Coordinates of N, CA, C and O in Angstrom, one line a residue:
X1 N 0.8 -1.2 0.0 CA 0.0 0.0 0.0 C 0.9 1.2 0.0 O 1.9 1.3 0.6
X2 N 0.5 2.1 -0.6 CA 1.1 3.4 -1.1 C 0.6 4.6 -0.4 O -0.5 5.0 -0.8
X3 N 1.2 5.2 0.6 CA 0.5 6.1 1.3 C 1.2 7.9 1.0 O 2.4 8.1 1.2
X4 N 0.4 8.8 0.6 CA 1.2 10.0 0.3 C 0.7 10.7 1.0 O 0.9 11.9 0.7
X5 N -0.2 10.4 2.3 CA -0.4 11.3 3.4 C 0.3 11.4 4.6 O 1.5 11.1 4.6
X6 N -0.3 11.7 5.8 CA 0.7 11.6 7.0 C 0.5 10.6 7.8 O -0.7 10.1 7.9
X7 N 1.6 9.9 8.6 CA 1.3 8.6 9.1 C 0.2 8.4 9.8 O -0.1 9.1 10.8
X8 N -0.7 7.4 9.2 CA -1.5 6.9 10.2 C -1.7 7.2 11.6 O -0.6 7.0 12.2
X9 N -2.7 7.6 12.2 CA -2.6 7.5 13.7 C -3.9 6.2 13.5 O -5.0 6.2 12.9
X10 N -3.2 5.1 14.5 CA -3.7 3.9 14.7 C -5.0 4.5 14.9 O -5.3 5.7 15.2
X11 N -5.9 3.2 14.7 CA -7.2 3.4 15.1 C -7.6 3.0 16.5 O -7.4 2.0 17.1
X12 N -8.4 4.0 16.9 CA -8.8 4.5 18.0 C -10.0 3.9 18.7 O -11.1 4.5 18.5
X13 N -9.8 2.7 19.6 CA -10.6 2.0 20.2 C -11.0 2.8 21.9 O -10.4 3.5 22.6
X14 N -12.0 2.5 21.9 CA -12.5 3.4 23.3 C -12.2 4.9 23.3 O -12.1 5.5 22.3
X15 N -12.1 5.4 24.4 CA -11.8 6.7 24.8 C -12.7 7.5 24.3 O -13.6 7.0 23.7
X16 N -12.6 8.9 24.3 CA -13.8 9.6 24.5 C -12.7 11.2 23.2 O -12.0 12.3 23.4
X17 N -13.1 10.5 22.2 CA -11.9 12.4 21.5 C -12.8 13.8 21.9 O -13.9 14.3 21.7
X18 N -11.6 14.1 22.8 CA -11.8 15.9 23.3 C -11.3 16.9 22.1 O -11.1 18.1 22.3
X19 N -11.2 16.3 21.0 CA -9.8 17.8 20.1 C -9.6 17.0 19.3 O -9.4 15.8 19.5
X20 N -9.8 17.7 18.2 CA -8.8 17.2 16.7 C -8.7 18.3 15.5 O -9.7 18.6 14.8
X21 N -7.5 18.8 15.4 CA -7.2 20.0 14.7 C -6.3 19.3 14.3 O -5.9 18.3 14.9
X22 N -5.8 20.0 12.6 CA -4.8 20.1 12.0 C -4.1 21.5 12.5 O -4.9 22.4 12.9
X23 N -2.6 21.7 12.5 CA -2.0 22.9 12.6 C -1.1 23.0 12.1 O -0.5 22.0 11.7
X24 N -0.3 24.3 11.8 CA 0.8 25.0 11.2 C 1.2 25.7 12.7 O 0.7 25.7 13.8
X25 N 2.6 26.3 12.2 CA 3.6 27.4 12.9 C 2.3 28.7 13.5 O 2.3 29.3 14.6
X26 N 1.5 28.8 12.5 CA 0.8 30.2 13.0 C -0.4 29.8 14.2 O -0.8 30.5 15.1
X27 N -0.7 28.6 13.9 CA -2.3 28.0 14.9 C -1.2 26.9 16.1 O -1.8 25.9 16.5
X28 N 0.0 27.2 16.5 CA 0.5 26.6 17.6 C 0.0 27.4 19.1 O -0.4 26.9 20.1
X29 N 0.3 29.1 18.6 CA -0.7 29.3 20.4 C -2.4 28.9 20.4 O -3.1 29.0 21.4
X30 N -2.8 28.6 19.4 CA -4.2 28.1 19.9 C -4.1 27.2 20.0 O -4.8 26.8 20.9
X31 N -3.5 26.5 19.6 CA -3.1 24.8 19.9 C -3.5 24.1 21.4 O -4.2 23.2 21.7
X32 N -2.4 25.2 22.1 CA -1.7 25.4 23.5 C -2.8 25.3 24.1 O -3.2 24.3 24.7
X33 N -3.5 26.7 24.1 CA -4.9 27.1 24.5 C -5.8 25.7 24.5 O -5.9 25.0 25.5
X34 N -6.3 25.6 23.6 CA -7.4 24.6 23.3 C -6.7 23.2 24.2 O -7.7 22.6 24.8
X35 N -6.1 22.8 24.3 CA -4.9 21.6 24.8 C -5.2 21.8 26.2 O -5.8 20.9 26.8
X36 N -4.7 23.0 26.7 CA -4.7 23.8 28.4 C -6.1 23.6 28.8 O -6.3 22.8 29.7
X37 N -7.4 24.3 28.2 CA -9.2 24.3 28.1 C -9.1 22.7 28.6 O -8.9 22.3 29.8
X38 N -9.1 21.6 27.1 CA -9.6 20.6 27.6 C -8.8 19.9 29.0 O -9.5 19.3 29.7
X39 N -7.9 19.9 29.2 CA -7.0 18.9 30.2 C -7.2 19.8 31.1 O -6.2 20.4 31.0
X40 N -8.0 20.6 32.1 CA -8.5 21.4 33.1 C -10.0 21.4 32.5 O -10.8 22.1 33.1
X41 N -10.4 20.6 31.4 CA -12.0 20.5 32.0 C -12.0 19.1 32.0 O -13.0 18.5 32.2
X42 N -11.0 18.5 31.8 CA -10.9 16.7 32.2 C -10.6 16.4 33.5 O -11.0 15.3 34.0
X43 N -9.8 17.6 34.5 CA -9.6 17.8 35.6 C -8.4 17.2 35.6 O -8.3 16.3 36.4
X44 N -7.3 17.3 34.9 CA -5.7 17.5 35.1 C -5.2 18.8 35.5 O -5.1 19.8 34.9
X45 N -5.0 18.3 37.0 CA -4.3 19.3 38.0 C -3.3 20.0 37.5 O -2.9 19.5 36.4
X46 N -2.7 21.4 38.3 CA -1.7 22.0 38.1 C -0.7 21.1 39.5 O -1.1 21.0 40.7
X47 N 0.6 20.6 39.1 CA 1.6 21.5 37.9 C 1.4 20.0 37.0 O 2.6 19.8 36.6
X48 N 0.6 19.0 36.5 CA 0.6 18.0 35.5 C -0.1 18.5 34.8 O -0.4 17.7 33.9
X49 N -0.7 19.4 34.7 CA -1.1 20.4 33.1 C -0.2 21.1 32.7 O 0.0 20.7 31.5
X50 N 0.7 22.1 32.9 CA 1.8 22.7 32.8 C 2.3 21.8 32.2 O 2.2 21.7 31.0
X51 N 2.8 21.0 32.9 CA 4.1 19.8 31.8 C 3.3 19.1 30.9 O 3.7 19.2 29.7
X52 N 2.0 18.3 31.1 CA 1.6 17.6 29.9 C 1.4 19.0 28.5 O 1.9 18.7 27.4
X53 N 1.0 19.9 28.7 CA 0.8 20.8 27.9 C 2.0 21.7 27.1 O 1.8 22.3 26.1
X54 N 3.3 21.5 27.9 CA 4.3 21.7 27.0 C 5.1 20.6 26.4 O 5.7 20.9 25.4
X55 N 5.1 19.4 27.0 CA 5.2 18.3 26.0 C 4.6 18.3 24.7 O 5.1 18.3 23.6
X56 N 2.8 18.3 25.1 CA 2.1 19.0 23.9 C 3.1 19.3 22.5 O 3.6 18.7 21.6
X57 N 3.1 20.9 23.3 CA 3.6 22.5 22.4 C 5.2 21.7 21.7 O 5.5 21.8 20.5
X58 N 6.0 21.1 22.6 CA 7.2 20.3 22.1 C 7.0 19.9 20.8 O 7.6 20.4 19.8
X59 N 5.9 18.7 20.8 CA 6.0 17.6 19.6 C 5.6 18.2 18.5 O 6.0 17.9 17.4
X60 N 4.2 19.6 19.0 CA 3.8 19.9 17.8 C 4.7 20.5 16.7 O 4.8 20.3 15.5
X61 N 5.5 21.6 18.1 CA 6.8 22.6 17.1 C 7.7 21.8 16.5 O 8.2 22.1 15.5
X62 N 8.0 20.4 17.2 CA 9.0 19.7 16.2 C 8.3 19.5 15.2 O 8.9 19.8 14.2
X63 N 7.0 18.9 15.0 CA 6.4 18.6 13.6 C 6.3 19.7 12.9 O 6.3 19.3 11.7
X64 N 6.3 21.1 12.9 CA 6.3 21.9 12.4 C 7.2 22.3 12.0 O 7.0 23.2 11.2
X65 N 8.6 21.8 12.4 CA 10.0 22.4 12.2 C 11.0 21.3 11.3 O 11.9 21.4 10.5
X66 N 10.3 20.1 11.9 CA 11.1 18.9 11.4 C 10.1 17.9 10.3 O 10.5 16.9 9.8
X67 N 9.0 18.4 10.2 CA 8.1 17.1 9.2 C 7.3 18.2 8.3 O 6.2 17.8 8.0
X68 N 7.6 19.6 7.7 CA 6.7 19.8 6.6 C 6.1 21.3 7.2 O 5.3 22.0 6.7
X69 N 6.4 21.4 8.0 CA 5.4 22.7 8.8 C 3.7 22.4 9.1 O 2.8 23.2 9.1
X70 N 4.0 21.1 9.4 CA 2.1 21.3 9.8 C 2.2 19.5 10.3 O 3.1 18.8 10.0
X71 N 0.8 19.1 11.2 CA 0.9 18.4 12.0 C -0.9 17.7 12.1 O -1.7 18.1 11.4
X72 N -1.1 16.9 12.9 CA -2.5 16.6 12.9 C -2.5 16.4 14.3 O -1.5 15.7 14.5
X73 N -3.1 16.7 15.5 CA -3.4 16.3 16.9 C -4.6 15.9 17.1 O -5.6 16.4 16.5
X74 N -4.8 15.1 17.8 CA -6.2 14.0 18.4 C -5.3 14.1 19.5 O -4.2 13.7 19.6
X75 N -6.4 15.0 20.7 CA -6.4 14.7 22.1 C -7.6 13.7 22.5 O -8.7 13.7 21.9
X76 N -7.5 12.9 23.3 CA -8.5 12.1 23.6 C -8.2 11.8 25.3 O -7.1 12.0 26.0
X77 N -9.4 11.2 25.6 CA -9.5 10.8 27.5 C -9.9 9.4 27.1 O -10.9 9.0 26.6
X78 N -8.5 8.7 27.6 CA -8.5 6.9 27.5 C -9.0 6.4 29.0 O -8.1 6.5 29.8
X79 N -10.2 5.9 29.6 CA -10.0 5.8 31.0 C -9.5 6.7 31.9 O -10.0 7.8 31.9
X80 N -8.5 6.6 32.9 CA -7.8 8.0 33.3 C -7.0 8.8 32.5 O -7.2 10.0 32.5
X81 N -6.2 8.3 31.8 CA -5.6 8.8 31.1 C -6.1 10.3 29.9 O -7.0 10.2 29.0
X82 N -5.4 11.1 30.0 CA -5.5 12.3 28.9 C -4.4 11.7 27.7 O -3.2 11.9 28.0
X83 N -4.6 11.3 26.7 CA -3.6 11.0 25.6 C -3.8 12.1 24.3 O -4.9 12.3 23.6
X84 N -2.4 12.7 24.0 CA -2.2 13.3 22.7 C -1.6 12.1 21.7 O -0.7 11.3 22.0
X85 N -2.2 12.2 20.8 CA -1.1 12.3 19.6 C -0.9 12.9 18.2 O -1.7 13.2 17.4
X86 N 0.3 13.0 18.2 CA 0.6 14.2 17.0 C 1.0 13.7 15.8 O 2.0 13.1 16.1
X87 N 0.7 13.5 14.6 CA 1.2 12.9 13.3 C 1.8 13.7 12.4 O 1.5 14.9 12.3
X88 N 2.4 13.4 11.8 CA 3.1 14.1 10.8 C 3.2 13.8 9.7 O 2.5 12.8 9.6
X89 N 3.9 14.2 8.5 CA 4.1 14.0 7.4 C 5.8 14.0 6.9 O 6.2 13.9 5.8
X90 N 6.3 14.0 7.8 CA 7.9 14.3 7.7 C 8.6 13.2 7.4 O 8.1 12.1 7.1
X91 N 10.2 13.6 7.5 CA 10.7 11.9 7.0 C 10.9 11.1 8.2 O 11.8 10.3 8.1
X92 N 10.2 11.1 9.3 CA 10.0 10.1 10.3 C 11.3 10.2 11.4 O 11.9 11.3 11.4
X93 N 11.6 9.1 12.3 CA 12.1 9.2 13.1 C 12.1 8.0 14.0 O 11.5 7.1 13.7
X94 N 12.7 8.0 15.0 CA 12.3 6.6 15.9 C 13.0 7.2 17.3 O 13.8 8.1 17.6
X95 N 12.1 6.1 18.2 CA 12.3 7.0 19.6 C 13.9 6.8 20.1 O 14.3 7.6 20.9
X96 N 14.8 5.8 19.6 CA 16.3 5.6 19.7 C 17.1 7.4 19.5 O 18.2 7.8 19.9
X97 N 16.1 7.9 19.0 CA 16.6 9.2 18.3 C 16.9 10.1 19.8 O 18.1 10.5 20.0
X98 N 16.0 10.3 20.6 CA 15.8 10.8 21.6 C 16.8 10.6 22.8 O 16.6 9.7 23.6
X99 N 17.7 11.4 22.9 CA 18.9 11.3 23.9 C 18.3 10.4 25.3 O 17.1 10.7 25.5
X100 N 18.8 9.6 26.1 CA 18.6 9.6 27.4 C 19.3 10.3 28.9 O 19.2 9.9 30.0
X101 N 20.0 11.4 28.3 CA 20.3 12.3 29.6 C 19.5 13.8 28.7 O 19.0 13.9 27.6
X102 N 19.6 14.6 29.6 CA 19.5 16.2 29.1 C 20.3 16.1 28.2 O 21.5 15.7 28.2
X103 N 19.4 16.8 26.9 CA 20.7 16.9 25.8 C 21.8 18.5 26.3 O 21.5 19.4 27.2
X104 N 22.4 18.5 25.9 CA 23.8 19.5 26.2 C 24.9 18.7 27.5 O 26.1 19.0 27.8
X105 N 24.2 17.7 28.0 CA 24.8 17.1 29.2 C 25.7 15.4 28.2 O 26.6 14.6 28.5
X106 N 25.1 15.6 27.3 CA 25.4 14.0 26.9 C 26.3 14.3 25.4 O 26.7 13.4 24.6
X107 N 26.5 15.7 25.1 CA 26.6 15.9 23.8 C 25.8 16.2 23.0 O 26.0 17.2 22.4
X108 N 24.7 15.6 22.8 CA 23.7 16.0 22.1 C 22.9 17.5 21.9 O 21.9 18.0 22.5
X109 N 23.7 18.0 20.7 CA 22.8 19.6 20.3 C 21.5 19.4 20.1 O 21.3 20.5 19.6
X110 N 20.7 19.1 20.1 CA 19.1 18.8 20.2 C 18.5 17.6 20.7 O 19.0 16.5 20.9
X111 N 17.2 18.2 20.7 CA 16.4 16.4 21.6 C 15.6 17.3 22.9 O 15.1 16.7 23.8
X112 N 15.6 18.1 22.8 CA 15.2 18.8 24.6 C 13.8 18.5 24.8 O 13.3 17.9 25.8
X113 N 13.0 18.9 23.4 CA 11.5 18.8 23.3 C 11.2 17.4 23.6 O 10.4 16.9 24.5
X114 N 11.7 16.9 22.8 CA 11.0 15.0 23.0 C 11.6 14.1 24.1 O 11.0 13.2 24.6
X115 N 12.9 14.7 24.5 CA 13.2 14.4 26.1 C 12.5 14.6 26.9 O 12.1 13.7 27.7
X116 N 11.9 16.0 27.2 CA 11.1 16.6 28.1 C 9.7 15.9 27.9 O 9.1 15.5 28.9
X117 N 9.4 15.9 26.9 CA 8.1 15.0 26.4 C 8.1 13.7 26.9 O 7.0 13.3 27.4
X118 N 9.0 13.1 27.0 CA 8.8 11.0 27.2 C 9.1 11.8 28.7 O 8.1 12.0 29.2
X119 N 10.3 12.2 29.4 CA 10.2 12.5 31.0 C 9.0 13.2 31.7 O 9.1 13.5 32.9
X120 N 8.1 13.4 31.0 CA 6.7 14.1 31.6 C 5.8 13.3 32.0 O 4.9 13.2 32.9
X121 N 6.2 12.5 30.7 CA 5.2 11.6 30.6 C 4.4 10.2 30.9 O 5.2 9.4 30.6
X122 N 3.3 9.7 31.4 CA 3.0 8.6 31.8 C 3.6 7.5 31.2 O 4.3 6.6 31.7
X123 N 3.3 7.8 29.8 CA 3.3 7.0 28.8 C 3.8 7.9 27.2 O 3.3 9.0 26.7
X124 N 4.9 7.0 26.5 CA 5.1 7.9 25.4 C 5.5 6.8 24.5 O 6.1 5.7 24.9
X125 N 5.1 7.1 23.2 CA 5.4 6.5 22.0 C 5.3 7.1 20.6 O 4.4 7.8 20.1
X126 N 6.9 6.3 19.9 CA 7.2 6.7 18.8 C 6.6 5.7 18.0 O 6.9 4.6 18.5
X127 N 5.7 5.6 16.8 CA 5.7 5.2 15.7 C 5.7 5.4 14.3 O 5.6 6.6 14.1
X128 N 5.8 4.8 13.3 CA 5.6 4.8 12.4 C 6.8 5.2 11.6 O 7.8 5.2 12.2
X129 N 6.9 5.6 10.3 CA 8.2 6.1 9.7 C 9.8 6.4 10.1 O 10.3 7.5 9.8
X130 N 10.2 5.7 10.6 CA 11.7 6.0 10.5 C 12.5 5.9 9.2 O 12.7 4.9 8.6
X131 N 12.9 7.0 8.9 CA 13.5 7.1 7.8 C 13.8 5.8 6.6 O 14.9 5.2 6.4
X132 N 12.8 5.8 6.0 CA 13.6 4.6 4.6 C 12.6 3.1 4.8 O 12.8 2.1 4.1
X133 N 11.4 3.2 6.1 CA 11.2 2.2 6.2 C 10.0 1.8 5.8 O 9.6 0.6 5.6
X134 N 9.1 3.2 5.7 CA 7.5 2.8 5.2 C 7.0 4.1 4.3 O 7.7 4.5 3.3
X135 N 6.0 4.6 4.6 CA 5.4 5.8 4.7 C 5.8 6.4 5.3 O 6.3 6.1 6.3
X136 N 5.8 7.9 4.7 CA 6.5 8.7 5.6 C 5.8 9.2 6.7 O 4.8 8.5 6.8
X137 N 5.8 10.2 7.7 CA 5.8 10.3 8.7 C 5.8 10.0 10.2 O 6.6 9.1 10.5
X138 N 5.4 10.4 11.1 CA 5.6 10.1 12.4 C 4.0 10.0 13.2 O 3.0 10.6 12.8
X139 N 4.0 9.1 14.4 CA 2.8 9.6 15.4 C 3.7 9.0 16.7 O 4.1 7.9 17.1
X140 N 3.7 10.2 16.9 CA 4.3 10.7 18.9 C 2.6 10.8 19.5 O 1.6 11.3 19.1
X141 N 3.0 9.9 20.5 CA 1.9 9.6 21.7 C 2.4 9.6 23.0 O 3.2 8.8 23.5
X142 N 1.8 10.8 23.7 CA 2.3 11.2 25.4 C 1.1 11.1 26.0 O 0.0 11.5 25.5
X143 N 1.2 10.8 26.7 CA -0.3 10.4 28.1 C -0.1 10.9 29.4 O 1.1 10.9 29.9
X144 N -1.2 11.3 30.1 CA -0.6 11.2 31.6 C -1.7 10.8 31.8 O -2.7 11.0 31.0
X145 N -1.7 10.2 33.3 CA -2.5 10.1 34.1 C -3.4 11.2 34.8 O -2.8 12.2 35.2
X146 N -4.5 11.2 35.0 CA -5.4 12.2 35.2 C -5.6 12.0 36.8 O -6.2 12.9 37.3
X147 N -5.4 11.1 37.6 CA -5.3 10.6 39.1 C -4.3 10.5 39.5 O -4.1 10.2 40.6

C-alpha cells in the first residue's frame, strides 16, 4: 500500500476524542490554549497540566519544524488517562533518536522537546516512519494520568 499522506494514527478504540485540529507554525498558540481548556476540564491538575501541555507544544513545534510545517493532533480521554497524539508528514524518526540524559549534558545539540516530552510523561510513543522504512511520517503519543 502506497501512502502519500501523513502517518496513520492507529485506530482508535475506546476513549472519548476531546480535540482534533490540523495545525501550522501560526495555529501553535491556539493549539496550547485549546490543549490547556480541555486537560483542566478533564480535571488534570496543576503543575501536571503545565508539563503535559508543554510536551504537547514540544512535539507539535517539532512537527512543524522537522516534518513539513504542519501536523494533525487527536487529544482524547483513554479511561484515566488524557492522551495526545501528534502525526506528521515528515521523514520520520524513531524513539532511539531521543537522547537519554539532558541533551547538552550528553553531547547532544538537540532532543530537549521529545526528552522533556517521554520524561513528563506517563506513557510515550514513537511510531511509524523511520526514515527509509515505510510511509513517511511520524505519530508521537504522550499520556498522563489524570489521578
Amino acid at each position: 500500500m502506497v501512502s502519500s499522506g501523513p502517518a496513520e494514527v492507529p485506530a482508535e478504540e475506546g476513549g472519548h476524542r476531546l480535540l482534533e485540529r490540523r495545525f501550522t507554525a501560526r495555529l501553535l498558540p491556539q493549539l496550547r490554549l485549546l490543549v490547556e481548556e480541555c486537560a483542566a476540564r478533564e480535571g488534570l491538575g496543576e503543575p501536571r497540566r503545565g508539563e503535559f501541555v508543554l510536551a504537547v507544544d514540544e512535539i507539535a513545534g517539532n512537527a512543524v519544524e522537522h516534518a513539513g510545517g504542519s501536523g494533525r493532533l487527536v487529544l482524547r480521554r483513554v479511561g484515566e488517562e488524557l492522551e495526545c497524539r501528534i502525526s506528521d508528514a515528515g521523514p520520520g524518526f524513531s524513539e532511539e533518536v531521543i537522547p537519554e540524559l539532558l541533551p547538552g549534558l550528553d553531547g547532544a545539540p538537540k532532543g530537549r522537546g521529545l526528552w522533556l516530552a517521554r520524561l513528563v510523561a506517563d506513557r510515550f510513543a514513537v511510531t511509524g516512519g523511520a526514515p527509509g522504512t515505510g510511509p513517511p511520517g511520524a505519530v508521537v503519543t504522550v499520556a498522563v494520568r489524570l489521578r
